[in-house]
Coordinates of C-alpha atoms in Angstrom, one line a residue:
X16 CA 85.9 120.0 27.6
X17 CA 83.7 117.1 28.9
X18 CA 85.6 114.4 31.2
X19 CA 85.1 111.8 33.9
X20 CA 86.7 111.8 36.8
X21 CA 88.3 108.4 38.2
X22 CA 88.8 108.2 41.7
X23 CA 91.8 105.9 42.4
X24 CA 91.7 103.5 45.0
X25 CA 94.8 102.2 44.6
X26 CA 94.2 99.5 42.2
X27 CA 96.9 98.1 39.8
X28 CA 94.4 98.7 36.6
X29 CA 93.6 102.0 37.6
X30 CA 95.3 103.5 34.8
X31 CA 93.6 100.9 32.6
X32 CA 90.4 102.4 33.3
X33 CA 91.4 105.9 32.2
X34 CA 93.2 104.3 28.9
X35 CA 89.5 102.7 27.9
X36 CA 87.8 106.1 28.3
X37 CA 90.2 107.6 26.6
X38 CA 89.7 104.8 23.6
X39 CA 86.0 106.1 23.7
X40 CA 87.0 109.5 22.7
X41 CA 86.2 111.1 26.4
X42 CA 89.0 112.8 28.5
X43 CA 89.4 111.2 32.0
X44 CA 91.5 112.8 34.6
X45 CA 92.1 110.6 37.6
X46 CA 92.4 111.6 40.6
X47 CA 93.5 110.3 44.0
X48 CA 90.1 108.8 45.7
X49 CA 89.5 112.1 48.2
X50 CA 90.7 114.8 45.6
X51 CA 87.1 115.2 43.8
X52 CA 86.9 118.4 42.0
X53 CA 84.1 120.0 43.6
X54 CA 82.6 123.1 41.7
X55 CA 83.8 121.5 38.5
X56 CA 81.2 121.9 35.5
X57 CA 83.1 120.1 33.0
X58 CA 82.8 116.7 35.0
X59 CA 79.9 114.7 33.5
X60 CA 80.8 111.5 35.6
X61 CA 82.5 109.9 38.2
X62 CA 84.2 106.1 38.3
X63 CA 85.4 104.2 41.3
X64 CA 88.3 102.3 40.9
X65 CA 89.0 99.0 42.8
X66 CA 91.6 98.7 45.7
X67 CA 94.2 95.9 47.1
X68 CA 92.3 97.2 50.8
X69 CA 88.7 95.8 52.0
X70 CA 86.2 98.5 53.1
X71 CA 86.9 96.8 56.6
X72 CA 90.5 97.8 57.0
X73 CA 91.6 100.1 59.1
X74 CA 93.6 101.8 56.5
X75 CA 91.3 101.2 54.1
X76 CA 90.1 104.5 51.8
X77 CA 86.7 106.0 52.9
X78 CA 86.4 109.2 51.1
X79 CA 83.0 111.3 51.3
X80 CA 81.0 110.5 48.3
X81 CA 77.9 113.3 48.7
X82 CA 79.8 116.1 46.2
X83 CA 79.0 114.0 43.6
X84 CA 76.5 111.3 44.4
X85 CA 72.9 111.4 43.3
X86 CA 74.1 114.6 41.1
X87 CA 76.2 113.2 38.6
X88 CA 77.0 109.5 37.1
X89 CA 79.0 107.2 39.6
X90 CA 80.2 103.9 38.5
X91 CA 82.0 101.8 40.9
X92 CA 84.0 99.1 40.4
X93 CA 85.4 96.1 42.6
X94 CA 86.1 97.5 45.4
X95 CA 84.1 101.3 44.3
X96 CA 81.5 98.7 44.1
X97 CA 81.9 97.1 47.5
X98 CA 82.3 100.5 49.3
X99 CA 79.4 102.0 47.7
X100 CA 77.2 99.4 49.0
X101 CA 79.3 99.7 52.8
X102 CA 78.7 103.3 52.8
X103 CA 75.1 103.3 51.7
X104 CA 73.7 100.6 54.1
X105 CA 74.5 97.7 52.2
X106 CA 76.5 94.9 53.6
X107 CA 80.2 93.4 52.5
X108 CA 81.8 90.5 53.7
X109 CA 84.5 88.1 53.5
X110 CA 83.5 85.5 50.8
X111 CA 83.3 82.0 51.3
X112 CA 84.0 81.3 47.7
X113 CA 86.5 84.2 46.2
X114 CA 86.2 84.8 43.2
X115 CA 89.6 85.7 41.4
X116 CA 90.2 85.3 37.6
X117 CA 87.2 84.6 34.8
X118 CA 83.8 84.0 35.6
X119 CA 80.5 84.6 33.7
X120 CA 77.5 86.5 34.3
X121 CA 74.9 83.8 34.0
X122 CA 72.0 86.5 34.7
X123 CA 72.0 90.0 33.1
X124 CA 69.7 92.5 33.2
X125 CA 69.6 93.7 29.7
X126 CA 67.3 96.5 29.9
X127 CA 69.2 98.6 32.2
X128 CA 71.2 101.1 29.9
X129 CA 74.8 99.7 32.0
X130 CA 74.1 96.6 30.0
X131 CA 72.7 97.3 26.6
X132 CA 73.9 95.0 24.3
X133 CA 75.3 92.7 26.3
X134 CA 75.1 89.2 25.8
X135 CA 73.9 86.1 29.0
X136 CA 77.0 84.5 30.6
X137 CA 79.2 86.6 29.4
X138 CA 82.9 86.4 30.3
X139 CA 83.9 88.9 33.5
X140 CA 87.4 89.3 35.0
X141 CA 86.7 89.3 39.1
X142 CA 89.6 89.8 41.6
X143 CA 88.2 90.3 45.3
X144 CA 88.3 88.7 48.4
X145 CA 85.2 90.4 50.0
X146 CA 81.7 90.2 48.5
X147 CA 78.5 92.3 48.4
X148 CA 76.0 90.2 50.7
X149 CA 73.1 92.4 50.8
X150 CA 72.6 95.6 48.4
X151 CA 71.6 98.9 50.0
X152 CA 67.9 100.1 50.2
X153 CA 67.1 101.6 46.2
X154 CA 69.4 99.5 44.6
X155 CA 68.8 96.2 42.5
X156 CA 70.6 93.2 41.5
X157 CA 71.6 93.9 37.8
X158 CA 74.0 91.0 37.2
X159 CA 74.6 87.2 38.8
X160 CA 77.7 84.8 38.5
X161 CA 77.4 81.6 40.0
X162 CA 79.0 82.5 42.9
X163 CA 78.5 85.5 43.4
X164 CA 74.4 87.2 43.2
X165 CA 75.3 91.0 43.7
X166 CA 77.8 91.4 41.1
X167 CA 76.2 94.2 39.6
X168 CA 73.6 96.4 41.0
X169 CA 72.0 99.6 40.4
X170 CA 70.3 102.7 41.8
X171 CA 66.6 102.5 41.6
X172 CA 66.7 106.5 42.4
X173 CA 70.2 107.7 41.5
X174 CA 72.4 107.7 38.7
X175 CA 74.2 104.9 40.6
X176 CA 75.9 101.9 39.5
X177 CA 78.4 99.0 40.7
X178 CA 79.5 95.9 39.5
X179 CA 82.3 93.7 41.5
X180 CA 84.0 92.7 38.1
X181 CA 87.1 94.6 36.2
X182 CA 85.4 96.2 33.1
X183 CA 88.5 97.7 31.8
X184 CA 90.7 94.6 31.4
X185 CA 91.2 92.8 28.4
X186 CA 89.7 89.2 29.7
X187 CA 86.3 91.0 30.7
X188 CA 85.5 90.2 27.0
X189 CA 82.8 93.0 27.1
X190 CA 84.3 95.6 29.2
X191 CA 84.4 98.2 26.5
X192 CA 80.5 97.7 26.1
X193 CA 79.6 98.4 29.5
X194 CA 81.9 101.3 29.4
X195 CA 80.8 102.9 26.1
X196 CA 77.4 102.3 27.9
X197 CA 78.2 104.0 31.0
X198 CA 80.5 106.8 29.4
X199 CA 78.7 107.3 26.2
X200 CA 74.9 107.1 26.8
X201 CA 74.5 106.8 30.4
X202 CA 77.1 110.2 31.0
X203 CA 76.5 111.8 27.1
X204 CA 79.7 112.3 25.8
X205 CA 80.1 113.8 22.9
X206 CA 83.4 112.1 22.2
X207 CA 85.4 114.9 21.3
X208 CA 88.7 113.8 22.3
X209 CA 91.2 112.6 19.8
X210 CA 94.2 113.5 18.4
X211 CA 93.7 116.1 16.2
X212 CA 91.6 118.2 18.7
X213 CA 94.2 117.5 20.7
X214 CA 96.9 118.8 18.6
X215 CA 95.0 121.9 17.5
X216 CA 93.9 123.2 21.0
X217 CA 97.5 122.2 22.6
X218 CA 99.2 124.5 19.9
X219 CA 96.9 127.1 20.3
X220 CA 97.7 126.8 24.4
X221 CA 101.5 126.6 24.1
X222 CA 101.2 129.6 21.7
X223 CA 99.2 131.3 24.6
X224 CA 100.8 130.3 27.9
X225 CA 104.7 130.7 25.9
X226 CA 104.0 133.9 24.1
X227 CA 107.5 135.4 22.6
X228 CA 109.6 133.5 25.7
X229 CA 112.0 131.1 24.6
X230 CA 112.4 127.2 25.4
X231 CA 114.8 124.6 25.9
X232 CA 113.9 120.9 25.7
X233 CA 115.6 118.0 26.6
X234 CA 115.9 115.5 23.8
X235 CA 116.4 111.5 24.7
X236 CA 115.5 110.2 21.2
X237 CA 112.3 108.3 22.6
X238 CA 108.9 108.7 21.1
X239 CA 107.7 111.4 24.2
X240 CA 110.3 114.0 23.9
X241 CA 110.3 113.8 20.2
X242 CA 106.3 114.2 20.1
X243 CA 106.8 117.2 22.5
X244 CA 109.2 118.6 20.4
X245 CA 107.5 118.7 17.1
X246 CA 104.5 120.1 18.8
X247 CA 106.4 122.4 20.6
X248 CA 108.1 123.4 17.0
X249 CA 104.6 123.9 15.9
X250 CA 103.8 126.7 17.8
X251 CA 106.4 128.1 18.5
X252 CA 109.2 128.1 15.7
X253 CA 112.8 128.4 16.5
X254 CA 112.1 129.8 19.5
X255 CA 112.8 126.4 21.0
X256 CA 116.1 125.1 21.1
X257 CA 116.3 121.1 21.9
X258 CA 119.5 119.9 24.0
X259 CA 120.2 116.0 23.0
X260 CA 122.9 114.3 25.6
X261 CA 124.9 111.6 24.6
X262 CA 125.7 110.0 27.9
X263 CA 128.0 106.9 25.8
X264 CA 124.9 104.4 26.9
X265 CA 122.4 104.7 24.0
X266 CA 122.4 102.3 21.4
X267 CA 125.0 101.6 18.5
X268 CA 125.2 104.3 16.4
X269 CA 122.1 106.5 17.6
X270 CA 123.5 109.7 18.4
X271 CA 124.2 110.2 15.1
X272 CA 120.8 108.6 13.9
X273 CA 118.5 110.3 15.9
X274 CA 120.5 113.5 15.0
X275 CA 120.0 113.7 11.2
X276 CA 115.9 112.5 11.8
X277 CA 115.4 115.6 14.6
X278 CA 117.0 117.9 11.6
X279 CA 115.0 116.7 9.1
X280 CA 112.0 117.3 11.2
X281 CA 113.2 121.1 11.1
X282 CA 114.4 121.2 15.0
X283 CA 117.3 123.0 16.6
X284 CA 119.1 120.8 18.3
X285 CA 122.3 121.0 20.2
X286 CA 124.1 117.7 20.2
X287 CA 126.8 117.1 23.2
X288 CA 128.6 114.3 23.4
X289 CA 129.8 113.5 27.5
X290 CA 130.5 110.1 27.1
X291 CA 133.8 110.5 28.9
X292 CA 132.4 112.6 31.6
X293 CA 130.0 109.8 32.5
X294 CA 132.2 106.5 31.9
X295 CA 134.5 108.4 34.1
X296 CA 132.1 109.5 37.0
X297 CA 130.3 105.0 36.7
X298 CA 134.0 104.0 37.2
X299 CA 133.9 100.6 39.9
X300 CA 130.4 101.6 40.6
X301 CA 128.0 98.3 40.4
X302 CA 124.9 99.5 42.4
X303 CA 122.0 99.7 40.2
X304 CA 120.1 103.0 41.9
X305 CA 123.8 104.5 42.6
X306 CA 124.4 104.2 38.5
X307 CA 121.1 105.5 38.1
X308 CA 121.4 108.3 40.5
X309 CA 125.1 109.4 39.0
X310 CA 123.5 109.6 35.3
X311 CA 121.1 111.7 36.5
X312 CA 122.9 114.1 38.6
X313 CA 125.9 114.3 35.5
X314 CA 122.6 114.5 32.7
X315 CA 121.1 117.8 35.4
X316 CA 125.0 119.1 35.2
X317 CA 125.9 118.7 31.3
X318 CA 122.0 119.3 30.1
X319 CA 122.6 123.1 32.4
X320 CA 125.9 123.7 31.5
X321 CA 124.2 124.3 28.0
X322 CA 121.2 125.8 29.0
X323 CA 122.9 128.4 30.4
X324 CA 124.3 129.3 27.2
X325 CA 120.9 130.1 26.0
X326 CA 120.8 133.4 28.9
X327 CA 117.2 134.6 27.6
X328 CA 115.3 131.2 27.7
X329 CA 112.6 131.2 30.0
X330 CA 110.9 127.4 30.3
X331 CA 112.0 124.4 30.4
X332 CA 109.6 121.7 28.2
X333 CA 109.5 117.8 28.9
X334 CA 108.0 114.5 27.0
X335 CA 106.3 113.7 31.2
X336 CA 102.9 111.9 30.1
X337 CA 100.5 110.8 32.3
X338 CA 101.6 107.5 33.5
X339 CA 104.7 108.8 34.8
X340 CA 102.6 111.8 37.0
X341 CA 100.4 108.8 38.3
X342 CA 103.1 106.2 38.8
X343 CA 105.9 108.9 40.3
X344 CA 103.5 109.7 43.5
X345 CA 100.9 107.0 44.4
X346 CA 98.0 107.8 47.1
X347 CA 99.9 107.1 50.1
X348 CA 102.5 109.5 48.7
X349 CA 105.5 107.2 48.6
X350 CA 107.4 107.3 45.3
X351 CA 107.6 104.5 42.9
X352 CA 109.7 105.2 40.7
X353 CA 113.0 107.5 41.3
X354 CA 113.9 108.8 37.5
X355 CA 110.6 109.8 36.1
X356 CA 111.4 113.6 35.1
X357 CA 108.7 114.9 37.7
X358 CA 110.5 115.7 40.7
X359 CA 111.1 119.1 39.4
X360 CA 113.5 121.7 38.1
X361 CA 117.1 122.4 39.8
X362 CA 116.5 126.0 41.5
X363 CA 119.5 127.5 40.2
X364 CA 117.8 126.8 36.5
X365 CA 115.1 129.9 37.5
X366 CA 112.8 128.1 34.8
X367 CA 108.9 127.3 34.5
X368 CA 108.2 124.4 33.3
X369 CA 106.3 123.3 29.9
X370 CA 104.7 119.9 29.7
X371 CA 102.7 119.6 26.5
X372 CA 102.1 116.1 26.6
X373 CA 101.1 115.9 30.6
X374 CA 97.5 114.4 29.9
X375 CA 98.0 111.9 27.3
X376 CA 99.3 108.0 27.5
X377 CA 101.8 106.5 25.7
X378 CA 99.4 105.1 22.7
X379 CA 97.8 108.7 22.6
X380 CA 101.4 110.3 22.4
X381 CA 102.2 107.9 19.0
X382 CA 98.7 108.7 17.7
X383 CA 99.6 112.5 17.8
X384 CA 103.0 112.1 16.6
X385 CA 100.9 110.6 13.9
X386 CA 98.9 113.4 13.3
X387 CA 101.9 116.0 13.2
X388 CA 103.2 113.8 10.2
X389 CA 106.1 112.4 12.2
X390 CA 108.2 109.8 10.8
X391 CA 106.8 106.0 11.2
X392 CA 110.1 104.9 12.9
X393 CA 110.0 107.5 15.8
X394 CA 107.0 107.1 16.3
X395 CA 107.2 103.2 16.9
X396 CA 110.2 103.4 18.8
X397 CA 110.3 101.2 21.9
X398 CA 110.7 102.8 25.3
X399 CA 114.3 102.8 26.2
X400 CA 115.7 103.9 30.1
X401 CA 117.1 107.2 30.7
X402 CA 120.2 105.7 31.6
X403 CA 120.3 103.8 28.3
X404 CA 122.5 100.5 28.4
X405 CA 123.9 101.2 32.1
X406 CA 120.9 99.5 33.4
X407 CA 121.5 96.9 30.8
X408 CA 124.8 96.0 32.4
X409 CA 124.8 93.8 35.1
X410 CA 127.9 95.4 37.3
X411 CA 130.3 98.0 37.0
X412 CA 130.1 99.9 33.6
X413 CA 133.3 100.2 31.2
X414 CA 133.3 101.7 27.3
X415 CA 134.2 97.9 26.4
X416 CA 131.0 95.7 28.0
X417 CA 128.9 99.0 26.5
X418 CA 130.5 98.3 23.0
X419 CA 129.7 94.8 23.7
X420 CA 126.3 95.1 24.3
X421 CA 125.6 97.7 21.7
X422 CA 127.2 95.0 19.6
X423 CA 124.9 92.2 20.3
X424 CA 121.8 94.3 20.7
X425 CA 122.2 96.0 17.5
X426 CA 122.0 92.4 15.9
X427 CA 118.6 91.7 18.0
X428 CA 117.0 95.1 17.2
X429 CA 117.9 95.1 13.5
X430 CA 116.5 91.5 13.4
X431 CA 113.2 92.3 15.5
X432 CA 112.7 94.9 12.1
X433 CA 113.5 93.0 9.6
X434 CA 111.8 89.5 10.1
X435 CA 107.8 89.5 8.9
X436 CA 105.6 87.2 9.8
X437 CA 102.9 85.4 8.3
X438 CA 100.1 88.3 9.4
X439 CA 103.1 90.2 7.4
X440 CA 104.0 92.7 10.0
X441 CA 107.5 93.3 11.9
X442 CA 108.5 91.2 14.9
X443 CA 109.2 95.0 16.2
X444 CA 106.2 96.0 15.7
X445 CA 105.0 93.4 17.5
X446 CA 106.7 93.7 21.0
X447 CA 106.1 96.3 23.2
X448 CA 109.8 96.9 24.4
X449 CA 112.9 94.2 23.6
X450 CA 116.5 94.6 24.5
X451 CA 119.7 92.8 25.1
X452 CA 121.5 92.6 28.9
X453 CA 125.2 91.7 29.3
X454 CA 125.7 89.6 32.2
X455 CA 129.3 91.2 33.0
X456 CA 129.2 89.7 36.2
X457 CA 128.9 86.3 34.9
X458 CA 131.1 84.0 32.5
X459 CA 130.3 80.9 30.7
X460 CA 132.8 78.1 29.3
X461 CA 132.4 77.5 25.8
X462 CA 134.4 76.4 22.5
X463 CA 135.0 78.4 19.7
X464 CA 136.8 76.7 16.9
X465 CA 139.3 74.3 18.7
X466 CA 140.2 76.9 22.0
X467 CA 138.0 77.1 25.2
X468 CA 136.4 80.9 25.7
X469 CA 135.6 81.7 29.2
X470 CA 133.5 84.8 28.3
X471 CA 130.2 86.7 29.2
X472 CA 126.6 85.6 28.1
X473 CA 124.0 88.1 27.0
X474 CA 120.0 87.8 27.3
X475 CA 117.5 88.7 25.1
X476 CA 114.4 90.4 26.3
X477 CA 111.1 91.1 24.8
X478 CA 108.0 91.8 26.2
X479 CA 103.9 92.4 24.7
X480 CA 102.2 95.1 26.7
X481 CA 99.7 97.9 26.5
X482 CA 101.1 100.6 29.0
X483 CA 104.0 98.6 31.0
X484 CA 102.0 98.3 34.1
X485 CA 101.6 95.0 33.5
X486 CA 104.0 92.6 30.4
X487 CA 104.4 89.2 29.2
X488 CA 107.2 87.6 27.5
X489 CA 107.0 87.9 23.8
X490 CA 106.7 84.4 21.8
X491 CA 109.6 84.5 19.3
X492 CA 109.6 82.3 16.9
X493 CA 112.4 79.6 17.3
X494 CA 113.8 80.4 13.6
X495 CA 114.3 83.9 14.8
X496 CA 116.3 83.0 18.0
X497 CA 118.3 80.5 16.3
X498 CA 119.4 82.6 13.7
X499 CA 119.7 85.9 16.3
X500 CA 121.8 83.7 18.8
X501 CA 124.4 82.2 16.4
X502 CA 124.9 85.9 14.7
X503 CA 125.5 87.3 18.3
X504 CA 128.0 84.7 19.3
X505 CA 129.8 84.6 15.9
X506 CA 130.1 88.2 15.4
X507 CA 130.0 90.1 19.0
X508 CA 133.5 89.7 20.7
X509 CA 132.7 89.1 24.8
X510 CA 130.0 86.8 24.0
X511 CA 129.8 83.1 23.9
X512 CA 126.2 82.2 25.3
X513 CA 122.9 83.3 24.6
X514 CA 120.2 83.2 26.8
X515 CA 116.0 84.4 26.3
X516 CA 114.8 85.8 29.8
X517 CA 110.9 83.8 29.9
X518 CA 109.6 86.2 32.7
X519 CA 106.6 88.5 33.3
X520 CA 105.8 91.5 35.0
X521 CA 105.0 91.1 37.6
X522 CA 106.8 89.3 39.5
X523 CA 109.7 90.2 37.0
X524 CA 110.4 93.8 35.7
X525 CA 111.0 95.2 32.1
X526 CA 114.6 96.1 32.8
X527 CA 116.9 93.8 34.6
X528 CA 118.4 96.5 37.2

């Protein structure tokens, strides 16, 4: 199968990049900025990614660029851009007038094939420090802001070109122009990627690499494993057996729920309940990693303890996409993030490992579920953490602040689904994760009838986002949170304040711990 191949830098919109090739059809793969895959056919071109170094840091990335240069398609941007010109004889230097946030491209050079269609002093999305002062030998100026003359260029010679804006974010308001441009006519897709290739090729893989074996999956409820799981199902048959652990943290009542909807999709599953084994093991604990580290290491125990039951199975399947491969290990090796499910299997499991879903992004994952018919609710599911409502509890975690909180966040969910708007479409719909947090660590005065309460406040949280890199707070309307607010307080013993948490990401996170 075709796909480009993006180089990461070590930009923040890397993966945003990969998501608006992927919207054109065209599988990406990207790749740490040195790891090129030489003696690949399939590659039909290369982009650059931007990078938080300059070209003149010592630590800065400086990668040989002849495997692919003059042979293939090469786009760099921001910082691909600026090193590019560095490494071809051009010259970059610290800018006298940065340019960071919108800006327009007051002269465009229409006729080149990077810009077809594109439209004078059109809005670009710049973040950089250094700029392009002089463009190397074969190369001309293809694109002008006020400030800044080279901000797109091109080979004269080569299949090279640059620009020192961000294509792939939303505010470049015709990003996914010049990338259809470059992708689509200037590297000849033939846009073959979608969902249902995707789905009948995967099948027919799994089918392949699994033969007759048998599989166990690890069930959270959440939109990946479930995807995984149907697909998996689809090849396969009842050959896999799904393991669902309820850990006493998930929301009200969805053991049960998610339960009857994996039946009804046809899987066997194997429901345990170790509530008491964890609320037991989180007793007095209140560090947030420590919780997190002691769900993980009693999910491993109770998730083998089963497994072992089933003595002939021979892989182990996740939901892993491809955000949490690229988030778990960035370029300089350090982890991010310490409970993505990509650190491996426990040795004593003797198990390969099956990850069906290892290539796609989150909006790729509902679009298959999608096409494999899966019910509309799964599918739309927020993401939830692995350690559920433990990391929705500020503190040490007891069976009464998690019944609580599964109180008072039941009311927000159910709400979030049931008001419409005026564009007629769920508030749920419209976020891209929301939740509730119990400040257990915290009490409020306040009077209920004629008696002072002395008791716990909870915050709402919703956020808009495309991939979670990157959220803002969600708008509610104030009807909503009025009427959300007064249900919590009058019906959710524990809870006599409400609060709405107004932060973004970054500086903020998602999740509160």
């Amino acid at each position: 199968m075709q796909k480009i191949i993006i180089l990461d830098f070590g930009s923040q919109t890397t993966q945003l990049i990969g998501r608006r090739v992927r919207e054109l059809d065209t599988f990406c793969e990207i790749l740490p900025y040195n790891k090129f895959p030489v003696g690949d056919d399939s590659v039909i071109g290369v982009i650059l990614s931007g990078s938080p170094f300059s070209v003149h840091d010592p630590e800065g990335f400086k990668p040989d660029l002849t495997p692919f240069l003059g042979k293939i398609p090469v786009l760099g941007i921001c910082y691909g851009a600026q090193y590019l010109s560095y490494s071809l004889g051009g010259k970059v230097e610290k800018s006298d007038s940065r340019e960071y946030g919108r800006a327009h491209l007051q002269t465009v050079d229409t006729s080149n094939p990077l810009f077809k269609g594109f439209e004078q002093n059109s809005q670009v999305w710049m973040s950089h420090g250094d700029t392009i002062t002089a463009i190397p030998d074969g190369f001309e100026v293809i694109g002008s802001t006020n400030d800044v003359k080279n901000a797109a260029f091109a080979s004269t010679k080569q299949p090279v070109w640059a620009v020192q804006f961000h294509p792939e974010v939303f505010h470049t308001l015709q990003g996914k122009t010049l990338l259809q441009n470059f992708v689509v006519d200037i590297c000849g897709s033939k846009q073959e990627w979608s969902a249902a290739s995707f789905v009948d090729s995967t099948v027919a893989e799994l089918k392949q690499q699994l033969g007759d074996d048998r599989v166990i999956l690890g069930l959270s409820g959440g939109v990946d494993s479930s995807v995984a799981a149907v697909l998996l199902n689809r090849a396969i048959g009842n050959r896999l057996t799904c393991i669902f652990v309820d850990h006493g943290m998930l929301r009200k009542n969805e053991f049960t729920q998610v339960m009857d909807d994996y039946r009804c999709l046809g899987l066997n599953v194997i429901g345990v309940d170790a509530s008491e084994k964890f609320f037991s093991d989180l007793a007095g604990v209140t560090d947030p990693e420590q919780k997190r580290k002691i769900i993980g290491r009693d999910f491993v125990e109770v998730f083998n303890a089963e497994a072992k039951k089933i003595s002939d199975a021979k892989w182990l399947a996740q939901g892993t996409i491809y955000p949490d491969r690229i988030e778990s290990l960035n370029i300089t090796g350090k982890v991010i993030k310490s409970h993505h499910n990509v650190g491996g299997l426990p040795k004593e499991m003797h198990l390969q490992l099956c990850e069906p879903l290892k290539w796609l992004f989150k909006d790729e994952v509902r679009r298959v579920g999608r096409q494999l018919g899966m019910p509309e609710h799964l599918i739309t599911r927020h993401p939830f953490p692995g350690p559920g409502l433990a990391v929705r509890i500020l503190g040490d975690i007891t069976p009464e602040k998690v019944r609580i909180l599964q109180d008072a966040d039941d009311i927000y969910i159910r709400g979030l689904r049931e008001y419409v708007d005026q564009d007629g479409e769920t508030l749920y719909n419209k976020v891209w994760q929301a939740g509730a947090i119990l400040l257990s660590t915290v009490r409020s005065v306040g009077v209920m009838g004629d008696e002072r309460t002395y008791e716990h406040p909870v915050a709402l949280r919703a956020v808009t986002s495309t991939d979670a890199m990157t959220a803002d707070w969600a708008h509610l309307p104030y009807d909503f949170m009025a009427r959300v607010s007064n249900e919590i307080i009058n019906k959710v013993r524990g809870v006599n304040r409400v609060c709405y948490d107004i932060s973004s990401k970054p500086p903020a996170t998602i999740e509160w711990e």
